[in-house]
CSV table of C-alpha atoms in Angstrom, one decimal:
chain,number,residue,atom,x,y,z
A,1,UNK,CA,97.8,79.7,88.8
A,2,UNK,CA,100.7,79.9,86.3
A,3,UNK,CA,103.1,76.9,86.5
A,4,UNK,CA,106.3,78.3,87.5
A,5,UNK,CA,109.3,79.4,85.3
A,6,UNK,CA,112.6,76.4,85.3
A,7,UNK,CA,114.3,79.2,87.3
A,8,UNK,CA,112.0,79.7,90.2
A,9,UNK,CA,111.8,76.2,90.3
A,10,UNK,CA,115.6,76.4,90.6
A,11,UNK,CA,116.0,79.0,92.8
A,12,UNK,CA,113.5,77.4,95.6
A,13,UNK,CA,115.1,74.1,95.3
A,14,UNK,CA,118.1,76.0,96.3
A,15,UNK,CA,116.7,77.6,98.6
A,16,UNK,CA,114.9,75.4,100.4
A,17,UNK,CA,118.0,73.3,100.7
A,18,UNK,CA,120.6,75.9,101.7
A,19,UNK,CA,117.7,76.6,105.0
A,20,UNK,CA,117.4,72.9,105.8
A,21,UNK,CA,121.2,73.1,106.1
A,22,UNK,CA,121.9,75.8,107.8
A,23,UNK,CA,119.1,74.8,110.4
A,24,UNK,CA,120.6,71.5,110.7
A,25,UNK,CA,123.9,73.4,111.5
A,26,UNK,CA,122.5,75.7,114.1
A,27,UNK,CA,123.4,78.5,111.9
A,28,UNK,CA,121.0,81.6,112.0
A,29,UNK,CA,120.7,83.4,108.8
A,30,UNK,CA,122.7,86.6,110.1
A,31,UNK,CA,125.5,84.5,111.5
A,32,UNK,CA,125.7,82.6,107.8
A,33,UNK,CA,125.5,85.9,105.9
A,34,UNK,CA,128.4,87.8,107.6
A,35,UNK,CA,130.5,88.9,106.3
A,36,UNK,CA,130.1,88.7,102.6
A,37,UNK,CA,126.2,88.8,102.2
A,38,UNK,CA,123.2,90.4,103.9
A,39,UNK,CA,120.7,88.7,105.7
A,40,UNK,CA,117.8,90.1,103.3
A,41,UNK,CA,120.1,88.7,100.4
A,42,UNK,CA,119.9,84.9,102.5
A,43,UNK,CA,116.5,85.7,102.9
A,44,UNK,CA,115.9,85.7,99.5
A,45,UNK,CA,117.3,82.6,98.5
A,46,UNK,CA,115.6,80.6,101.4
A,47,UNK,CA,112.2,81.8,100.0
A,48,UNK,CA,113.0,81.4,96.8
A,49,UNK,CA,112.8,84.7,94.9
A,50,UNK,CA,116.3,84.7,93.6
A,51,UNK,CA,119.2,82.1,93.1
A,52,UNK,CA,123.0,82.9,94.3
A,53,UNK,CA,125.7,82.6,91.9
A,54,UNK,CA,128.0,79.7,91.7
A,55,UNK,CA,130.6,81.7,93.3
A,56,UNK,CA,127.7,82.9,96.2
A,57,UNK,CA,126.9,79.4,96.1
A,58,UNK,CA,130.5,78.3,96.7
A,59,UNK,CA,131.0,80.2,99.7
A,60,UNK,CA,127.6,79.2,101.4
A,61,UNK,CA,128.4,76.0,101.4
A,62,UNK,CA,131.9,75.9,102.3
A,63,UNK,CA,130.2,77.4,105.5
A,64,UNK,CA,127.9,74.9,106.1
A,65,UNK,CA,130.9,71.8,105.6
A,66,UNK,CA,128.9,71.2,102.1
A,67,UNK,CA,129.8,70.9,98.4
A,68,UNK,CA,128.2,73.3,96.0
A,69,UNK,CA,127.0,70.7,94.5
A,70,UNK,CA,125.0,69.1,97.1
A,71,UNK,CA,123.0,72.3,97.3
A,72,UNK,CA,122.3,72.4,93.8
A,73,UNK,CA,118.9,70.9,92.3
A,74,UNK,CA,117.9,67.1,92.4
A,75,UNK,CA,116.7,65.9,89.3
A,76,UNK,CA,112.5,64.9,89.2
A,77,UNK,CA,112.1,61.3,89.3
A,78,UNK,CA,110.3,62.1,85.7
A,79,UNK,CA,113.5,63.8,85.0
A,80,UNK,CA,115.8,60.7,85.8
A,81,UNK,CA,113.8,58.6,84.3
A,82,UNK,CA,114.0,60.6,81.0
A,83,UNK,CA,117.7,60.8,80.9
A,84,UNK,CA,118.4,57.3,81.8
A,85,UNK,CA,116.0,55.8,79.2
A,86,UNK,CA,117.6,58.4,76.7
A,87,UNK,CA,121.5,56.8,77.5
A,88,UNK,CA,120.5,53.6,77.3
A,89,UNK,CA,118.8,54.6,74.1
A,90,UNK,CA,121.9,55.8,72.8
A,91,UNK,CA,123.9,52.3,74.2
A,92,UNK,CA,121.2,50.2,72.4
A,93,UNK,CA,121.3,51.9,68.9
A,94,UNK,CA,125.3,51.9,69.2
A,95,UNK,CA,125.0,48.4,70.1
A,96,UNK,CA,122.8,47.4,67.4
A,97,UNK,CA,125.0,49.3,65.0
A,98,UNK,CA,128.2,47.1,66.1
A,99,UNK,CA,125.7,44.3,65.7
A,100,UNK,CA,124.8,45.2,61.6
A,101,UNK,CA,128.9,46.1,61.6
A,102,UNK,CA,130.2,42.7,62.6
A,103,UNK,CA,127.5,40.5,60.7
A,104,UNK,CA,128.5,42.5,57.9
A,105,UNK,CA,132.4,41.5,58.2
A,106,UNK,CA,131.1,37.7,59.1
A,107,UNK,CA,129.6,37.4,55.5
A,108,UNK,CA,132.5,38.9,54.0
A,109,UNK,CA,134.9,36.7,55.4
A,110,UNK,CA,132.4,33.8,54.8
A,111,UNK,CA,130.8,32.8,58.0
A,112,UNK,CA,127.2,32.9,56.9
A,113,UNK,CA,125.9,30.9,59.6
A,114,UNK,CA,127.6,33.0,61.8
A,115,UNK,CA,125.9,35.9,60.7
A,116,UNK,CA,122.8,34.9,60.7
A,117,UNK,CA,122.5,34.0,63.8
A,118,UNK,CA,124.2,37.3,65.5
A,119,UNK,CA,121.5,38.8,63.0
A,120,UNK,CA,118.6,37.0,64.7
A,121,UNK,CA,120.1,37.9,68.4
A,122,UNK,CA,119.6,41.6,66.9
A,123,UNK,CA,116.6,41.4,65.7
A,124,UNK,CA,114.9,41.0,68.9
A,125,UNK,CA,115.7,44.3,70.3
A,126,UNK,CA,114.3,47.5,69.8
A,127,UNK,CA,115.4,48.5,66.4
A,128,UNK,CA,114.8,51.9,64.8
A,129,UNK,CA,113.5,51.9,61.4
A,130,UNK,CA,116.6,52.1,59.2
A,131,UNK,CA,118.3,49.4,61.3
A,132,UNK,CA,115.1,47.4,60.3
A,133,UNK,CA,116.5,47.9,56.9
A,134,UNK,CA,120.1,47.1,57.5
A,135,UNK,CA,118.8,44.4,58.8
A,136,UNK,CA,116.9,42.1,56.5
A,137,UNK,CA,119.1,43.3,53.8
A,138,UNK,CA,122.1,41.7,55.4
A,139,UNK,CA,119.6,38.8,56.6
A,140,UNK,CA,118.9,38.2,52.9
A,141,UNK,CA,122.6,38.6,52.0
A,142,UNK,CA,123.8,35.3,54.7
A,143,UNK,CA,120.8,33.4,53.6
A,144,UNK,CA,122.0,33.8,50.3
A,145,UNK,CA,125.7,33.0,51.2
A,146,UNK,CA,124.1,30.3,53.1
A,147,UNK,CA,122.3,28.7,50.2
A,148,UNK,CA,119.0,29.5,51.6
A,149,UNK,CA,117.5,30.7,48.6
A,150,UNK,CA,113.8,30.9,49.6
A,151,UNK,CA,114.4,32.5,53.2
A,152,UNK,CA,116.9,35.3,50.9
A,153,UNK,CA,114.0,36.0,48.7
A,154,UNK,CA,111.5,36.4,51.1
A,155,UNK,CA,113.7,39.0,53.6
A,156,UNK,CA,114.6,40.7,50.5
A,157,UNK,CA,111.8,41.1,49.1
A,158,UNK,CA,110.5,42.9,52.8
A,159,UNK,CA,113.9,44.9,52.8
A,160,UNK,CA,112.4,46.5,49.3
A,161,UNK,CA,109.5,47.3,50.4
A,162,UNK,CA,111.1,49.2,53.6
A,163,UNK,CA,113.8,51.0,51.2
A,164,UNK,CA,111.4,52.8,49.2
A,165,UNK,CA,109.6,54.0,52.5
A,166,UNK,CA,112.7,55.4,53.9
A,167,UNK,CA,113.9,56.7,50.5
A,168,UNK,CA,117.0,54.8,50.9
A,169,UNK,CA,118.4,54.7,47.5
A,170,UNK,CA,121.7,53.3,47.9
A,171,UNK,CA,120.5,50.5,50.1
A,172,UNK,CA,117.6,49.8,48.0
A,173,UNK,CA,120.1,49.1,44.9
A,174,UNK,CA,122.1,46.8,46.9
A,175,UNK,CA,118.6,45.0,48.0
A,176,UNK,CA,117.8,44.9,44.4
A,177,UNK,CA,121.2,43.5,42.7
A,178,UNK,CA,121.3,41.1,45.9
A,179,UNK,CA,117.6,39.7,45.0
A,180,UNK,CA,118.8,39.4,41.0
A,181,UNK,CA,121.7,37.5,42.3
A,182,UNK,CA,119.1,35.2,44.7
A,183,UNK,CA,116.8,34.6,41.6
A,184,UNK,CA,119.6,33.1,39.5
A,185,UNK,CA,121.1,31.1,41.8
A,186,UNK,CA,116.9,29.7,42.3
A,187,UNK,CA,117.2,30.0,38.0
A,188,UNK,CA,114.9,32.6,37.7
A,189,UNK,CA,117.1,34.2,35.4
A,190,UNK,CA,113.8,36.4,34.0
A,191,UNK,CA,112.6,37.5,37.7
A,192,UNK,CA,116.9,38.3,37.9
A,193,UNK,CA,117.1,40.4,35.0
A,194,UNK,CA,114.1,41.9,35.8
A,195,UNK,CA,115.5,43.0,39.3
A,196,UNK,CA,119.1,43.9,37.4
A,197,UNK,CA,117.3,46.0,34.9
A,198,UNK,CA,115.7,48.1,37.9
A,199,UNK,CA,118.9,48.7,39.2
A,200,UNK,CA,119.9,50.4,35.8
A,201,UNK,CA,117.1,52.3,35.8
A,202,UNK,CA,116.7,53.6,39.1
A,203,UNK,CA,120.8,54.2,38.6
A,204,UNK,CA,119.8,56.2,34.9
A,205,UNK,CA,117.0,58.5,36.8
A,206,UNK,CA,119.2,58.9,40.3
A,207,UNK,CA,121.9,60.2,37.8
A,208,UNK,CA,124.4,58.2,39.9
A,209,UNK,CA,127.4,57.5,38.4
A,210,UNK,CA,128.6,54.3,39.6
A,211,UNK,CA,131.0,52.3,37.5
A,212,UNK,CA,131.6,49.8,39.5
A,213,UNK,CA,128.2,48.6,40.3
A,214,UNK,CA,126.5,49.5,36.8
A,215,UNK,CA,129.8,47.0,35.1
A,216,UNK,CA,128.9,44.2,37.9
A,217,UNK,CA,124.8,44.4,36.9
A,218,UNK,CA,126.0,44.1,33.3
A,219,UNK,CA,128.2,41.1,33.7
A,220,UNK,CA,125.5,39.5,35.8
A,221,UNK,CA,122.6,40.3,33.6
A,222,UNK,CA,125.3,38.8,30.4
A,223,UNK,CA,125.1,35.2,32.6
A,224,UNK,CA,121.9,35.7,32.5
A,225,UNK,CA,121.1,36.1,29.4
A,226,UNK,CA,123.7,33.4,28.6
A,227,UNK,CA,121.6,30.9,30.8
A,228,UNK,CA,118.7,31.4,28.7
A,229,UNK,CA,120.6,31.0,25.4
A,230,UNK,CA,120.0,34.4,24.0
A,231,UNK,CA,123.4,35.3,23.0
A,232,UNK,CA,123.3,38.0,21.6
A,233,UNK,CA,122.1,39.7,24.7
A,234,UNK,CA,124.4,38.1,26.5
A,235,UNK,CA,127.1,39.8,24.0
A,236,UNK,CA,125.7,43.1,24.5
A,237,UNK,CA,125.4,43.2,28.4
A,238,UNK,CA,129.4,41.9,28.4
A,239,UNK,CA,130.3,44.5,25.8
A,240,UNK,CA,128.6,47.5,28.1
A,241,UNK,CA,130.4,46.2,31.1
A,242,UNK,CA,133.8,46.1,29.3
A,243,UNK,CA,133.6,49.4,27.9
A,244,UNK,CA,132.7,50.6,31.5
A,245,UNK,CA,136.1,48.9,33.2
A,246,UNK,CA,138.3,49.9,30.1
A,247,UNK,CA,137.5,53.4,31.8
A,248,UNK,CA,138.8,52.6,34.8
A,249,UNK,CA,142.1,50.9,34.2
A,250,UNK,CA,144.7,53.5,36.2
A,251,UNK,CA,144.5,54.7,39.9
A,252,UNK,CA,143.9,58.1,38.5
A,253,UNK,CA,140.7,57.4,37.1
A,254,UNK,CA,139.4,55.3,39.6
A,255,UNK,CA,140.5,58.1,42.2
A,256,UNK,CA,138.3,60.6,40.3
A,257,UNK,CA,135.6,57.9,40.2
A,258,UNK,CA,135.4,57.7,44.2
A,259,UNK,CA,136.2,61.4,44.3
A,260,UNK,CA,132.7,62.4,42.6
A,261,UNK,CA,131.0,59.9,44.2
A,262,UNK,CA,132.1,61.0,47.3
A,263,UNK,CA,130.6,64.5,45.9
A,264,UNK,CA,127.5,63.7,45.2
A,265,UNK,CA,126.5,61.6,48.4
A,266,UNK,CA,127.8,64.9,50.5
A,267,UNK,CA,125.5,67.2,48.1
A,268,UNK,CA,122.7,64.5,49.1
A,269,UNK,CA,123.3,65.4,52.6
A,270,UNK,CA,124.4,61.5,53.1
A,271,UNK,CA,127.2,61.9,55.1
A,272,UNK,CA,128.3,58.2,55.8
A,273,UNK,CA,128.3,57.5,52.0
A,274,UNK,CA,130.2,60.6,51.3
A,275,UNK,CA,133.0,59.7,53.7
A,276,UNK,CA,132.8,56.2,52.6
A,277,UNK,CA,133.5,57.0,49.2
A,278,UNK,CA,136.1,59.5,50.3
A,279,UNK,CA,138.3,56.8,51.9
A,280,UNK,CA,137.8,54.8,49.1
A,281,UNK,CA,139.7,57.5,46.8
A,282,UNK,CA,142.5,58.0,49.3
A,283,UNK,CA,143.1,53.8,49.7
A,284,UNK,CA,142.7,52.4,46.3
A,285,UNK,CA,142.5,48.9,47.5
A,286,UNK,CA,140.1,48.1,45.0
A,287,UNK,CA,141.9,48.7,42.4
A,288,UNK,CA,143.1,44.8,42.4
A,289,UNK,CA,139.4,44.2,42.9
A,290,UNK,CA,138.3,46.0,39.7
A,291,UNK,CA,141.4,43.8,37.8
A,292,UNK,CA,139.9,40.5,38.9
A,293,UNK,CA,136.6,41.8,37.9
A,294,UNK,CA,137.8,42.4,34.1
A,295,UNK,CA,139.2,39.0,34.1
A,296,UNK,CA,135.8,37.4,35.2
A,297,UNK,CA,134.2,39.7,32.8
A,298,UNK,CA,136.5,38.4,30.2
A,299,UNK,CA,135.9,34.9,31.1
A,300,UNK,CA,132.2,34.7,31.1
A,301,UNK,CA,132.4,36.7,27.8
A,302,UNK,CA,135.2,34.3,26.3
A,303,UNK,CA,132.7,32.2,27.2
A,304,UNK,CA,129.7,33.5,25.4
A,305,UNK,CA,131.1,34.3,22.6
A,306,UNK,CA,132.3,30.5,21.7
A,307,UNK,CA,129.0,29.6,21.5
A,308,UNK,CA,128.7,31.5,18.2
A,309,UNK,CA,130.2,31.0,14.6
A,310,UNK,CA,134.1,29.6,14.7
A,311,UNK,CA,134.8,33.1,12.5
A,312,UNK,CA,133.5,35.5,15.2
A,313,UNK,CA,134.9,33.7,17.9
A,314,UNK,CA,138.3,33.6,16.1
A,315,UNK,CA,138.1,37.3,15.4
A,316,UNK,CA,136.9,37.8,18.8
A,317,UNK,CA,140.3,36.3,20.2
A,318,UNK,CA,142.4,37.4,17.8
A,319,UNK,CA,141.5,41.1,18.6
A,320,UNK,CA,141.1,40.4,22.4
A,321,UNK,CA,144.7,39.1,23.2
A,322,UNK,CA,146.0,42.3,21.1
A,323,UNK,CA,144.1,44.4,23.7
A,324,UNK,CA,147.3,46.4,25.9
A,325,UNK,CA,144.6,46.0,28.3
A,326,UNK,CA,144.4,42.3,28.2
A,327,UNK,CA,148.4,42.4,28.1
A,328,UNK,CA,148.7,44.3,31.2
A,329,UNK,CA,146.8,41.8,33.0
A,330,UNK,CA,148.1,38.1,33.4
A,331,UNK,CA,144.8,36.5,34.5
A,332,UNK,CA,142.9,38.0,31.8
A,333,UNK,CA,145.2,36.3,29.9
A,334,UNK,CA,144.8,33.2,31.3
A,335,UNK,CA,141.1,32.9,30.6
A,336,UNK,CA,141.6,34.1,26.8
A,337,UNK,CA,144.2,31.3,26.5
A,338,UNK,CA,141.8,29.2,27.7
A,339,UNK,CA,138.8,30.1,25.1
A,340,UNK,CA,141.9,29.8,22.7
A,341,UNK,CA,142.4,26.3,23.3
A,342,UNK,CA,138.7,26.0,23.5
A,343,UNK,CA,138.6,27.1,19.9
A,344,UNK,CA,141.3,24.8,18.8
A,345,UNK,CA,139.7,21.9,20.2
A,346,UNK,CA,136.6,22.5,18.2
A,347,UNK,CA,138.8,22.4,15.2
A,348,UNK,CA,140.4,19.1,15.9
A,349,UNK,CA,143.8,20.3,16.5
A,350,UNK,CA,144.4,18.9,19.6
A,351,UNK,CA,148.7,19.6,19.5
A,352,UNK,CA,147.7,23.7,19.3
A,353,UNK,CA,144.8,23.5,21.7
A,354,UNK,CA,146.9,21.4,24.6
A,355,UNK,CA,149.4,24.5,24.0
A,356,UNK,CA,147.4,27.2,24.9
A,357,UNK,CA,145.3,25.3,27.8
A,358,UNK,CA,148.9,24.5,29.4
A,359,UNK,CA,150.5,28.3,28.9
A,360,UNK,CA,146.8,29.3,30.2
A,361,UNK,CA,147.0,27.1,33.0
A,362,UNK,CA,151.0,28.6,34.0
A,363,UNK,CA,149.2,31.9,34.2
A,364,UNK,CA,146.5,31.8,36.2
A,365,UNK,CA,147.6,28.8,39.3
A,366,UNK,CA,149.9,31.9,41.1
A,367,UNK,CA,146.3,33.5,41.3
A,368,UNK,CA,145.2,30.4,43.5
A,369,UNK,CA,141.3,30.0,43.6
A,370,UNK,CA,139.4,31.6,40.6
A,371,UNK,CA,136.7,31.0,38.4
A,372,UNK,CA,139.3,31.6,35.8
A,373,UNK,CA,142.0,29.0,37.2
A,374,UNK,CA,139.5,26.7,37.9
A,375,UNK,CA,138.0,27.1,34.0
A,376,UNK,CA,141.7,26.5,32.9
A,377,UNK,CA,142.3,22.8,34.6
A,378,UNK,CA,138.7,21.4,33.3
A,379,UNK,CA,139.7,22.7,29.4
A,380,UNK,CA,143.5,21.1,30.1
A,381,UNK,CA,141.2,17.6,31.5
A,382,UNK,CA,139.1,17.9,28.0
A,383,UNK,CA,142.2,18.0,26.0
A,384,UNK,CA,144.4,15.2,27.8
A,385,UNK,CA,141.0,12.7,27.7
A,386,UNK,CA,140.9,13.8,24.0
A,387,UNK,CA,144.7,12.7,23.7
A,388,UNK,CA,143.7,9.4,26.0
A,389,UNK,CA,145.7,10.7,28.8
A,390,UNK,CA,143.3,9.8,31.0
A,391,UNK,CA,145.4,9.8,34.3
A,392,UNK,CA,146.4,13.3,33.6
A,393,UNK,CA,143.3,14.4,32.4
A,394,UNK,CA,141.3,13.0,35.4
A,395,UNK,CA,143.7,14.7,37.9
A,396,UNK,CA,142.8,18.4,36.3
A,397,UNK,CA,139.0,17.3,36.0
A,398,UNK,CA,139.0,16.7,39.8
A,399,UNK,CA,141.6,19.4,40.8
A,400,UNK,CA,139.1,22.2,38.9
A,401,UNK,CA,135.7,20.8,40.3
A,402,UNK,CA,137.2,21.1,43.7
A,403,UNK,CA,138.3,24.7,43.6
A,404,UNK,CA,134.7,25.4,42.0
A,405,UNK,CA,133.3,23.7,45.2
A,406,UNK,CA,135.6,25.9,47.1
A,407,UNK,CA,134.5,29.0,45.1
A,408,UNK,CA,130.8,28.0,45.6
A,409,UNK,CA,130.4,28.1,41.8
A,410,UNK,CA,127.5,25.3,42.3
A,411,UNK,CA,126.2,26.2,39.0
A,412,UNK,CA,129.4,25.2,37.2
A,413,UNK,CA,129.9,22.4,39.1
A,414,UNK,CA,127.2,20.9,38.6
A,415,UNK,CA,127.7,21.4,34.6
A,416,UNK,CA,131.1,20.4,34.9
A,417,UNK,CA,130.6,17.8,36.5
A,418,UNK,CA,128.0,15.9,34.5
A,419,UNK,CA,130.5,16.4,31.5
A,420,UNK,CA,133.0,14.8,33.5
A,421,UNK,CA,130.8,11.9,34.5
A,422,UNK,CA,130.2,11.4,30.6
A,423,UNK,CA,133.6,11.3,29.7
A,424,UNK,CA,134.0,8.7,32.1
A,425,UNK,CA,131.1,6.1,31.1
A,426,UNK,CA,132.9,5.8,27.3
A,427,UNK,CA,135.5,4.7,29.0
A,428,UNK,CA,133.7,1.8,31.1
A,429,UNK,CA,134.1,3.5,34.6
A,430,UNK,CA,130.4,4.0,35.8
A,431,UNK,CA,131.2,3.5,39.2
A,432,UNK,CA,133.7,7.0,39.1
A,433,UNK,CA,130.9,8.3,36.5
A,434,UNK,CA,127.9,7.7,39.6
A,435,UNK,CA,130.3,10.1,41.9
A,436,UNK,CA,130.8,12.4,39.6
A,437,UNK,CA,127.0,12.2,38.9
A,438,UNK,CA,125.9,12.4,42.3
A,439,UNK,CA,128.2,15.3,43.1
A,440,UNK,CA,126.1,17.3,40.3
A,441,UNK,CA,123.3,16.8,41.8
A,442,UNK,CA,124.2,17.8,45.3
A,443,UNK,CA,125.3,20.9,43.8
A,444,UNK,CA,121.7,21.6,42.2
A,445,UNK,CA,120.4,20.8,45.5
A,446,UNK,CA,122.5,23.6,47.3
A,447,UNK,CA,121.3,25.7,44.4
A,448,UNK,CA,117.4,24.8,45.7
A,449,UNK,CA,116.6,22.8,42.9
């Protein structure tokens, strides 16, 4: 026998309640017919060959003191079963979405710890593939944050391997350039420039044209290179990601930049990155994000380049603080002031090199915490020890470790502070010198070394 059509099921379910009811009510199908309906027509219905209207159904049951509703069709229990595992289904992914959302947000605003362990509540529930993804790679992101460097690497490293099997380009860049920064901060600068230079490439045969990412690879793969003393590398990589952000230096450019990015996601058929970028061209808030960028850029080149010839780094200024650009923009300024005194202070001139460190320093303490600010105080504590101010130059020593330790610029820190530490054993003061050196190496410990 043929299974039976979803109507004829229907229609005796129907049917077969509309007879128990009207049996229950003493009702004889002529008497519940009359006088819209013949009996062969309620006949029908009870034996399942046809199904009434919802208006036929309407009247019936007013009749019979029902709903229309309770005449209609129960659900199988397969049925129920279905639809309820199907909602909660639907509750659990949008729970687990809110999960990756707020994690996310946690690491931004610096709560690592936090994050990792709402991350770890979320991973024991049923996660679909791509959450799998979102996942580790925000896993690998906190443990990173969280100086965790081995636990990063390994999550990261299984977040890869998920991202090519899904395809998931964008993702698997961000995995990438977060792995480069993990192997760095473990100083493996060759594994991290290996990882930043498959960023580039996957970016060069994607044809993606992301400025902002492609000028943070380059100034990360320029530390790099810096870190293992091949300069002129270093130089190169800086160079590439300055002549990327001297693109993008009005709203109007960045605009279009988030406008065709937003394009070619939606041509990818990846909706969420599409509006993403799209919002980012109508707000613009990172503009002031791609400022402090070039002023990093410019202090980590400043930086580089001083560990060349006096003549190229003198040219190098000279040209640099000429730059509208570098006019335009106050911290910039601030960290060029800074090499500038730098250079001075090779040369022995200690009156023109405490000039520019000071001016620097005016510049760049309205921008609180920076790299850049923090850079500026440690040159000013150089200079005032080299002028045997040591009370002054001990105050901005300790003043610009302590906002690198509030930056988490461990790296720095720990170089800093070892210089620092020096300084203060020619003087006699190896008691202060032992703090100085112990705080150095806490900071190569958070660094997993």
């Amino acid at each position: 026998m043929s299974p039976e059509q979803p109507s004829a099921k229907i229609g005796k379910t129907v049917g077969e309640k509309l007879r128990a009811a009207r049996i229950t009510q003493h009702y004889t199908q002529s008497q519940l017919a009359a006088p819209d309906f013949s009996v062969s027509y309620i006949s029908a219905i009870e034996r399942g060959q046809i199904h009434p209207s919802l208006r036929a159904l309407e009247i019936l049951a007013s009749r019979l003191g029902m709903s229309s509703t309770q005449l209609l069709p129960s659900k199988s229990q397969q049925e129920e079963r279905a639809s309820a595992a199907a909602a909660l289904s639907e509750r659990e992914e949008d729970e687990v979405e809110l999960d990756l959302l707020d994690a996310q947000i946690l690491i931004i605003q610096g709560e690592a710890q936090s994050a990792i362990t709402l991350l770890e509540h979320t991973s024991n529930k049923r996660l679909k593939r791509h959450h799998q993804l979102q996942l580790r790679y925000l896993m690998g992101w906190a443990y990173y944050k969280d100086n965790q460097y081995q636990e990063s690497e390994y999550v990261l490293a299984e977040a890869t391997q998920i991202a090519k099997e899904l395809n998931a380009q964008y993702l698997h860049l961000r995995i990438l350039h977060q792995l480069a920064l993990t192997y760095a901060a473990m100083r493996n600068y060759a594994q991290a420039l290996l990882a930043h230079q498959r960023c580039l490439n996957q970016l060069e045969e994607s044809g993606t044209q992301d400025p902002f990412f492609s000028a943070q690879i380059y100034i990360q793969m320029g530390q790099h290179y810096t870190r293992l003393e091949n300069f002129e590398q270093a130089l190169d990589a800086f160079h590439k990601a300055l002549s990327i952000t001297e693109e993008l230096t009005t709203t109007q450019s960045i605009q279009a930049t988030y406008t065709n990015l937003s394009q070619y996601y939606a041509a990818a058929k990846d909706n969420e990155l599409a509006m993403l970028y799209a919002y980012k061209s109508i707000q613009l808030h990172n503009f002031d994000i791609i400022k402090r960028l070039r002023s990093e850029l410019y202090h980590y080149l400043g930086h580089a380049v001083m560990q060349t010839d006096s003549q190229r780094a003198r040219d190098y200024l000279d040209s640099a603080l000429q730059s509208p650009a570098v006019t335009r923009d106050q911290l910039t300024q601030a960290s060029l002031l800074a090499r500038n005194a730098e250079w001075y202070f090779a040369q022995q001139d200690l009156k023109g090199a405490e000039q520019h460190a000071r001016q620097a320093y005016e510049m760049a303490q309205s921008f609180g915490d920076t790299i850049i600010t923090a850079d500026t105080l440690i040159v000013l504590g150089r200079i005032e020890y080299a002028l045997k101010n040591y009370d002054q130059g001990g105050g901005h020593f300790v003043e610009g470790l302590d906002m690198l330790e509030r930056l988490g610029s461990h790296e720095e820190l720990a170089d800093e502070s070892v210089r620092y530490a020096q300084l203060l054993e020619e003087l006699g003061r190896e008691r202060e010198a032992f703090t100085h050196i112990r705080r150095a190496f806490q900071s190569r410990q958070k660094l997993g070394r």
